[in-house]
């Protein structure tokens, strides 16, 4: 779904995209009665994390890369639910909303600074043009990678 960057930030970080994981966490009592459903959650979560991550590697559109990384993170959350670790899945869902929102808003600043250009091959020299956005991108990227002492490390 294409849209303005603030809208993408809300969709990917807070509402539509994460509703499935939230529903599984809330209905965890039902899922615990079926071992096969938990195995399917782990299977589909692992495949989603791997497949979305591989697709993101070959993209050049900045917002598509962030969107596919959201799909990959959702795969991790589904996998965690399949392991019956619902508290950790919800904790990661909560943390993911913050660093994904930071990444999308930083992407909006970057796209605006480059005259509505979203192709990464046509961008460069961020340190000189928008240093604050570069710092925000680094913080969000390090958080999603799980660098120690940032939110992704604990979830």
PDB file of N, CA, C and O in Angstrom, residues 64-114:
ATOM      1  N   UNK A  64       9.951   0.729   0.591  1.00  0.00           N
ATOM      2  CA  UNK A  64       9.713  -0.709   0.419  1.00  0.00           C
ATOM      3  C   UNK A  64      10.661  -1.529   1.280  1.00  0.00           C
ATOM      4  O   UNK A  64      10.285  -2.562   1.826  1.00  0.00           O
ATOM      5  N   UNK A  65      11.882  -1.071   1.412  1.00  0.00           N
ATOM      6  CA  UNK A  65      12.846  -1.776   2.261  1.00  0.00           C
ATOM      7  C   UNK A  65      12.363  -1.794   3.709  1.00  0.00           C
ATOM      8  O   UNK A  65      12.375  -2.832   4.374  1.00  0.00           O
ATOM      9  N   UNK A  66      11.895  -0.651   4.179  1.00  0.00           N
ATOM     10  CA  UNK A  66      11.407  -0.583   5.559  1.00  0.00           C
ATOM     11  C   UNK A  66      10.141  -1.418   5.717  1.00  0.00           C
ATOM     12  O   UNK A  66       9.948  -2.095   6.731  1.00  0.00           O
ATOM     13  N   UNK A  67       9.265  -1.419   4.706  1.00  0.00           N
ATOM     14  CA  UNK A  67       8.034  -2.216   4.778  1.00  0.00           C
ATOM     15  C   UNK A  67       8.349  -3.709   4.798  1.00  0.00           C
ATOM     16  O   UNK A  67       7.740  -4.470   5.568  1.00  0.00           O
ATOM     17  N   UNK A  68       9.294  -4.156   3.978  1.00  0.00           N
ATOM     18  CA  UNK A  68       9.647  -5.578   3.985  1.00  0.00           C
ATOM     19  C   UNK A  68      10.345  -5.966   5.283  1.00  0.00           C
ATOM     20  O   UNK A  68      10.205  -7.101   5.747  1.00  0.00           O
ATOM     21  N   UNK A  69      11.078  -5.037   5.871  1.00  0.00           N
ATOM     22  CA  UNK A  69      11.675  -5.370   7.167  1.00  0.00           C
ATOM     23  C   UNK A  69      10.593  -5.494   8.232  1.00  0.00           C
ATOM     24  O   UNK A  69      10.744  -6.275   9.182  1.00  0.00           O
ATOM     25  N   UNK A  70       9.492  -4.753   8.080  1.00  0.00           N
ATOM     26  CA  UNK A  70       8.355  -4.925   8.981  1.00  0.00           C
ATOM     27  C   UNK A  70       7.780  -6.331   8.847  1.00  0.00           C
ATOM     28  O   UNK A  70       7.488  -6.993   9.846  1.00  0.00           O
ATOM     29  N   UNK A  71       7.629  -6.797   7.609  1.00  0.00           N
ATOM     30  CA  UNK A  71       7.130  -8.167   7.395  1.00  0.00           C
ATOM     31  C   UNK A  71       8.073  -9.185   8.026  1.00  0.00           C
ATOM     32  O   UNK A  71       7.622 -10.171   8.625  1.00  0.00           O
ATOM     33  N   UNK A  72       9.356  -8.958   7.909  1.00  0.00           N
ATOM     34  CA  UNK A  72      10.328  -9.872   8.502  1.00  0.00           C
ATOM     35  C   UNK A  72      10.200  -9.875  10.028  1.00  0.00           C
ATOM     36  O   UNK A  72      10.218 -10.938  10.654  1.00  0.00           O
ATOM     37  N   UNK A  73      10.045  -8.712  10.628  1.00  0.00           N
ATOM     38  CA  UNK A  73       9.880  -8.627  12.076  1.00  0.00           C
ATOM     39  C   UNK A  73       8.590  -9.298  12.525  1.00  0.00           C
ATOM     40  O   UNK A  73       8.541  -9.928  13.580  1.00  0.00           O
ATOM     41  N   UNK A  74       7.535  -9.184  11.713  1.00  0.00           N
ATOM     42  CA  UNK A  74       6.286  -9.875  12.041  1.00  0.00           C
ATOM     43  C   UNK A  74       6.482 -11.386  12.011  1.00  0.00           C
ATOM     44  O   UNK A  74       5.884 -12.111  12.806  1.00  0.00           O
ATOM     45  N   UNK A  75       7.317 -11.855  11.093  1.00  0.00           N
ATOM     46  CA  UNK A  75       7.643 -13.280  11.070  1.00  0.00           C
ATOM     47  C   UNK A  75       8.314 -13.718  12.358  1.00  0.00           C
ATOM     48  O   UNK A  75       8.006 -14.790  12.902  1.00  0.00           O
ATOM     49  N   UNK A  76       9.225 -12.891  12.878  1.00  0.00           N
ATOM     50  CA  UNK A  76       9.856 -13.210  14.158  1.00  0.00           C
ATOM     51  C   UNK A  76       8.826 -13.275  15.280  1.00  0.00           C
ATOM     52  O   UNK A  76       8.896 -14.131  16.166  1.00  0.00           O
ATOM     53  N   UNK A  77       7.862 -12.344  15.244  1.00  0.00           N
ATOM     54  CA  UNK A  77       6.840 -12.331  16.296  1.00  0.00           C
ATOM     55  C   UNK A  77       5.943 -13.558  16.213  1.00  0.00           C
ATOM     56  O   UNK A  77       5.595 -14.146  17.241  1.00  0.00           O
ATOM     57  N   UNK A  78       5.557 -13.959  15.001  1.00  0.00           N
ATOM     58  CA  UNK A  78       4.750 -15.163  14.844  1.00  0.00           C
ATOM     59  C   UNK A  78       5.538 -16.400  15.289  1.00  0.00           C
ATOM     60  O   UNK A  78       4.980 -17.293  15.923  1.00  0.00           O
ATOM     61  N   UNK A  79       6.808 -16.448  14.956  1.00  0.00           N
ATOM     62  CA  UNK A  79       7.650 -17.564  15.387  1.00  0.00           C
ATOM     63  C   UNK A  79       7.704 -17.637  16.907  1.00  0.00           C
ATOM     64  O   UNK A  79       7.612 -18.716  17.491  1.00  0.00           O
ATOM     65  N   UNK A  80       7.837 -16.488  17.550  1.00  0.00           N
ATOM     66  CA  UNK A  80       7.881 -16.444  19.009  1.00  0.00           C
ATOM     67  C   UNK A  80       6.555 -16.892  19.609  1.00  0.00           C
ATOM     68  O   UNK A  80       6.542 -17.585  20.631  1.00  0.00           O
ATOM     69  N   UNK A  81       5.441 -16.515  18.980  1.00  0.00           N
ATOM     70  CA  UNK A  81       4.135 -17.001  19.450  1.00  0.00           C
ATOM     71  C   UNK A  81       4.036 -18.516  19.295  1.00  0.00           C
ATOM     72  O   UNK A  81       3.438 -19.188  20.133  1.00  0.00           O
ATOM     73  N   UNK A  82       4.604 -19.056  18.236  1.00  0.00           N
ATOM     74  CA  UNK A  82       4.610 -20.502  18.047  1.00  0.00           C
ATOM     75  C   UNK A  82       5.404 -21.225  19.120  1.00  0.00           C
ATOM     76  O   UNK A  82       5.150 -22.393  19.413  1.00  0.00           O
ATOM     77  N   UNK A  83       6.359 -20.539  19.717  1.00  0.00           N
ATOM     78  CA  UNK A  83       7.131 -21.107  20.824  1.00  0.00           C
ATOM     79  C   UNK A  83       6.419 -20.929  22.164  1.00  0.00           C
ATOM     80  O   UNK A  83       6.992 -21.244  23.211  1.00  0.00           O
ATOM     81  N   UNK A  84       5.196 -20.405  22.137  1.00  0.00           N
ATOM     82  CA  UNK A  84       4.378 -20.131  23.335  1.00  0.00           C
ATOM     83  C   UNK A  84       5.008 -19.079  24.236  1.00  0.00           C
ATOM     84  O   UNK A  84       4.786 -19.070  25.442  1.00  0.00           O
ATOM     85  N   UNK A  85       5.771 -18.188  23.659  1.00  0.00           N
ATOM     86  CA  UNK A  85       6.388 -17.104  24.414  1.00  0.00           C
ATOM     87  C   UNK A  85       5.683 -15.801  24.045  1.00  0.00           C
ATOM     88  O   UNK A  85       6.248 -14.922  23.405  1.00  0.00           O
ATOM     89  N   UNK A  86       4.436 -15.688  24.474  1.00  0.00           N
ATOM     90  CA  UNK A  86       3.588 -14.574  24.063  1.00  0.00           C
ATOM     91  C   UNK A  86       4.019 -13.245  24.678  1.00  0.00           C
ATOM     92  O   UNK A  86       3.868 -12.197  24.056  1.00  0.00           O
ATOM     93  N   UNK A  87       4.571 -13.289  25.882  1.00  0.00           N
ATOM     94  CA  UNK A  87       5.031 -12.047  26.510  1.00  0.00           C
ATOM     95  C   UNK A  87       6.165 -11.420  25.700  1.00  0.00           C
ATOM     96  O   UNK A  87       6.196 -10.203  25.505  1.00  0.00           O
ATOM     97  N   UNK A  88       7.088 -12.249  25.234  1.00  0.00           N
ATOM     98  CA  UNK A  88       8.197 -11.734  24.441  1.00  0.00           C
ATOM     99  C   UNK A  88       7.709 -11.219  23.088  1.00  0.00           C
ATOM    100  O   UNK A  88       8.195 -10.190  22.607  1.00  0.00           O
ATOM    101  N   UNK A  89       6.738 -11.904  22.486  1.00  0.00           N
ATOM    102  CA  UNK A  89       6.186 -11.443  21.207  1.00  0.00           C
ATOM    103  C   UNK A  89       5.511 -10.082  21.372  1.00  0.00           C
ATOM    104  O   UNK A  89       5.684  -9.190  20.540  1.00  0.00           O
ATOM    105  N   UNK A  90       4.767  -9.914  22.457  1.00  0.00           N
ATOM    106  CA  UNK A  90       4.115  -8.623  22.695  1.00  0.00           C
ATOM    107  C   UNK A  90       5.134  -7.541  23.009  1.00  0.00           C
ATOM    108  O   UNK A  90       5.001  -6.395  22.556  1.00  0.00           O
ATOM    109  N   UNK A  91       6.169  -7.888  23.763  1.00  0.00           N
ATOM    110  CA  UNK A  91       7.231  -6.926  24.069  1.00  0.00           C
ATOM    111  C   UNK A  91       7.928  -6.472  22.787  1.00  0.00           C
ATOM    112  O   UNK A  91       8.198  -5.281  22.602  1.00  0.00           O
ATOM    113  N   UNK A  92       8.197  -7.417  21.895  1.00  0.00           N
ATOM    114  CA  UNK A  92       8.829  -7.058  20.620  1.00  0.00           C
ATOM    115  C   UNK A  92       7.871  -6.242  19.751  1.00  0.00           C
ATOM    116  O   UNK A  92       8.301  -5.328  19.058  1.00  0.00           O
ATOM    117  N   UNK A  93       6.590  -6.566  19.791  1.00  0.00           N
ATOM    118  CA  UNK A  93       5.586  -5.790  19.059  1.00  0.00           C
ATOM    119  C   UNK A  93       5.583  -4.339  19.531  1.00  0.00           C
ATOM    120  O   UNK A  93       5.557  -3.410  18.727  1.00  0.00           O
ATOM    121  N   UNK A  94       5.650  -4.152  20.829  1.00  0.00           N
ATOM    122  CA  UNK A  94       5.665  -2.808  21.409  1.00  0.00           C
ATOM    123  C   UNK A  94       6.937  -2.061  21.030  1.00  0.00           C
ATOM    124  O   UNK A  94       6.889  -0.909  20.591  1.00  0.00           O
ATOM    125  N   UNK A  95       8.090  -2.711  21.165  1.00  0.00           N
ATOM    126  CA  UNK A  95       9.361  -2.075  20.804  1.00  0.00           C
ATOM    127  C   UNK A  95       9.453  -1.811  19.311  1.00  0.00           C
ATOM    128  O   UNK A  95       9.969  -0.773  18.885  1.00  0.00           O
ATOM    129  N   UNK A  96       8.968  -2.755  18.523  1.00  0.00           N
ATOM    130  CA  UNK A  96       9.011  -2.622  17.063  1.00  0.00           C
ATOM    131  C   UNK A  96       8.262  -1.387  16.608  1.00  0.00           C
ATOM    132  O   UNK A  96       8.684  -0.707  15.666  1.00  0.00           O
ATOM    133  N   UNK A  97       7.163  -1.070  17.260  1.00  0.00           N
ATOM    134  CA  UNK A  97       6.389   0.113  16.876  1.00  0.00           C
ATOM    135  C   UNK A  97       7.232   1.378  16.984  1.00  0.00           C
ATOM    136  O   UNK A  97       7.169   2.249  16.104  1.00  0.00           O
ATOM    137  N   UNK A  98       8.047   1.465  17.994  1.00  0.00           N
ATOM    138  CA  UNK A  98       8.830   2.680  18.187  1.00  0.00           C
ATOM    139  C   UNK A  98       9.980   2.800  17.184  1.00  0.00           C
ATOM    140  O   UNK A  98      10.167   3.845  16.566  1.00  0.00           O
ATOM    141  N   UNK A  99      10.770   1.742  17.007  1.00  0.00           N
ATOM    142  CA  UNK A  99      11.888   1.921  16.080  1.00  0.00           C
ATOM    143  C   UNK A  99      11.441   1.902  14.633  1.00  0.00           C
ATOM    144  O   UNK A  99      12.069   2.526  13.780  1.00  0.00           O
ATOM    145  N   UNK A 100      10.325   1.260  14.326  1.00  0.00           N
ATOM    146  CA  UNK A 100       9.819   1.309  12.954  1.00  0.00           C
ATOM    147  C   UNK A 100       9.255   2.685  12.639  1.00  0.00           C
ATOM    148  O   UNK A 100       9.429   3.206  11.536  1.00  0.00           O
ATOM    149  N   UNK A 101       8.599   3.288  13.611  1.00  0.00           N
ATOM    150  CA  UNK A 101       8.086   4.649  13.429  1.00  0.00           C
ATOM    151  C   UNK A 101       9.248   5.625  13.229  1.00  0.00           C
ATOM    152  O   UNK A 101       9.189   6.505  12.362  1.00  0.00           O
ATOM    153  N   UNK A 102      10.308   5.460  13.996  1.00  0.00           N
ATOM    154  CA  UNK A 102      11.496   6.299  13.823  1.00  0.00           C
ATOM    155  C   UNK A 102      12.083   6.135  12.427  1.00  0.00           C
ATOM    156  O   UNK A 102      12.451   7.127  11.776  1.00  0.00           O
ATOM    157  N   UNK A 103      12.147   4.918  11.934  1.00  0.00           N
ATOM    158  CA  UNK A 103      12.691   4.684  10.594  1.00  0.00           C
ATOM    159  C   UNK A 103      11.813   5.302   9.507  1.00  0.00           C
ATOM    160  O   UNK A 103      12.318   5.913   8.564  1.00  0.00           O
ATOM    161  N   UNK A 104      10.500   5.151   9.619  1.00  0.00           N
ATOM    162  CA  UNK A 104       9.619   5.725   8.601  1.00  0.00           C
ATOM    163  C   UNK A 104       9.640   7.248   8.621  1.00  0.00           C
ATOM    164  O   UNK A 104       9.643   7.892   7.565  1.00  0.00           O
ATOM    165  N   UNK A 105       9.651   7.853   9.797  1.00  0.00           N
ATOM    166  CA  UNK A 105       9.693   9.316   9.850  1.00  0.00           C
ATOM    167  C   UNK A 105      11.042   9.847   9.364  1.00  0.00           C
ATOM    168  O   UNK A 105      11.102  10.896   8.712  1.00  0.00           O
ATOM    169  N   UNK A 106      12.113   9.126   9.646  1.00  0.00           N
ATOM    170  CA  UNK A 106      13.419   9.509   9.101  1.00  0.00           C
ATOM    171  C   UNK A 106      13.433   9.361   7.580  1.00  0.00           C
ATOM    172  O   UNK A 106      14.013  10.180   6.875  1.00  0.00           O
ATOM    173  N   UNK A 107      12.781   8.311   7.085  1.00  0.00           N
ATOM    174  CA  UNK A 107      12.681   8.136   5.636  1.00  0.00           C
ATOM    175  C   UNK A 107      11.893   9.280   5.003  1.00  0.00           C
ATOM    176  O   UNK A 107      12.237   9.743   3.913  1.00  0.00           O
ATOM    177  N   UNK A 108      10.853   9.729   5.670  1.00  0.00           N
ATOM    178  CA  UNK A 108      10.093  10.874   5.158  1.00  0.00           C
ATOM    179  C   UNK A 108      10.934  12.128   5.082  1.00  0.00           C
ATOM    180  O   UNK A 108      10.857  12.882   4.104  1.00  0.00           O
ATOM    181  N   UNK A 109      11.752  12.358   6.089  1.00  0.00           N
ATOM    182  CA  UNK A 109      12.660  13.507   6.069  1.00  0.00           C
ATOM    183  C   UNK A 109      13.675  13.383   4.941  1.00  0.00           C
ATOM    184  O   UNK A 109      13.979  14.354   4.242  1.00  0.00           O
ATOM    185  N   UNK A 110      14.179  12.179   4.755  1.00  0.00           N
ATOM    186  CA  UNK A 110      15.155  11.931   3.692  1.00  0.00           C
ATOM    187  C   UNK A 110      14.534  12.116   2.311  1.00  0.00           C
ATOM    188  O   UNK A 110      15.118  12.767   1.435  1.00  0.00           O
ATOM    189  N   UNK A 111      13.355  11.559   2.106  1.00  0.00           N
ATOM    190  CA  UNK A 111      12.671  11.693   0.817  1.00  0.00           C
ATOM    191  C   UNK A 111      12.356  13.150   0.520  1.00  0.00           C
ATOM    192  O   UNK A 111      12.519  13.622  -0.612  1.00  0.00           O
ATOM    193  N   UNK A 112      11.945  13.884   1.534  1.00  0.00           N
ATOM    194  CA  UNK A 112      11.661  15.310   1.343  1.00  0.00           C
ATOM    195  C   UNK A 112      12.935  16.082   1.000  1.00  0.00           C
ATOM    196  O   UNK A 112      12.919  16.969   0.144  1.00  0.00           O
ATOM    197  N   UNK A 113      14.035  15.743   1.654  1.00  0.00           N
ATOM    198  CA  UNK A 113      15.294  16.443   1.390  1.00  0.00           C
ATOM    199  C   UNK A 113      15.821  16.163  -0.012  1.00  0.00           C
ATOM    200  O   UNK A 113      16.502  17.005  -0.599  1.00  0.00           O
ATOM    201  N   UNK A 114      15.496  14.997  -0.573  1.00  0.00           N
ATOM    202  CA  UNK A 114      15.949  14.644  -1.915  1.00  0.00           C
ATOM    203  C   UNK A 114      14.860  14.859  -2.966  1.00  0.00           C
ATOM    204  O   UNK A 114      14.825  14.168  -3.978  1.00  0.00           O
TER     205      UNK A 114
END
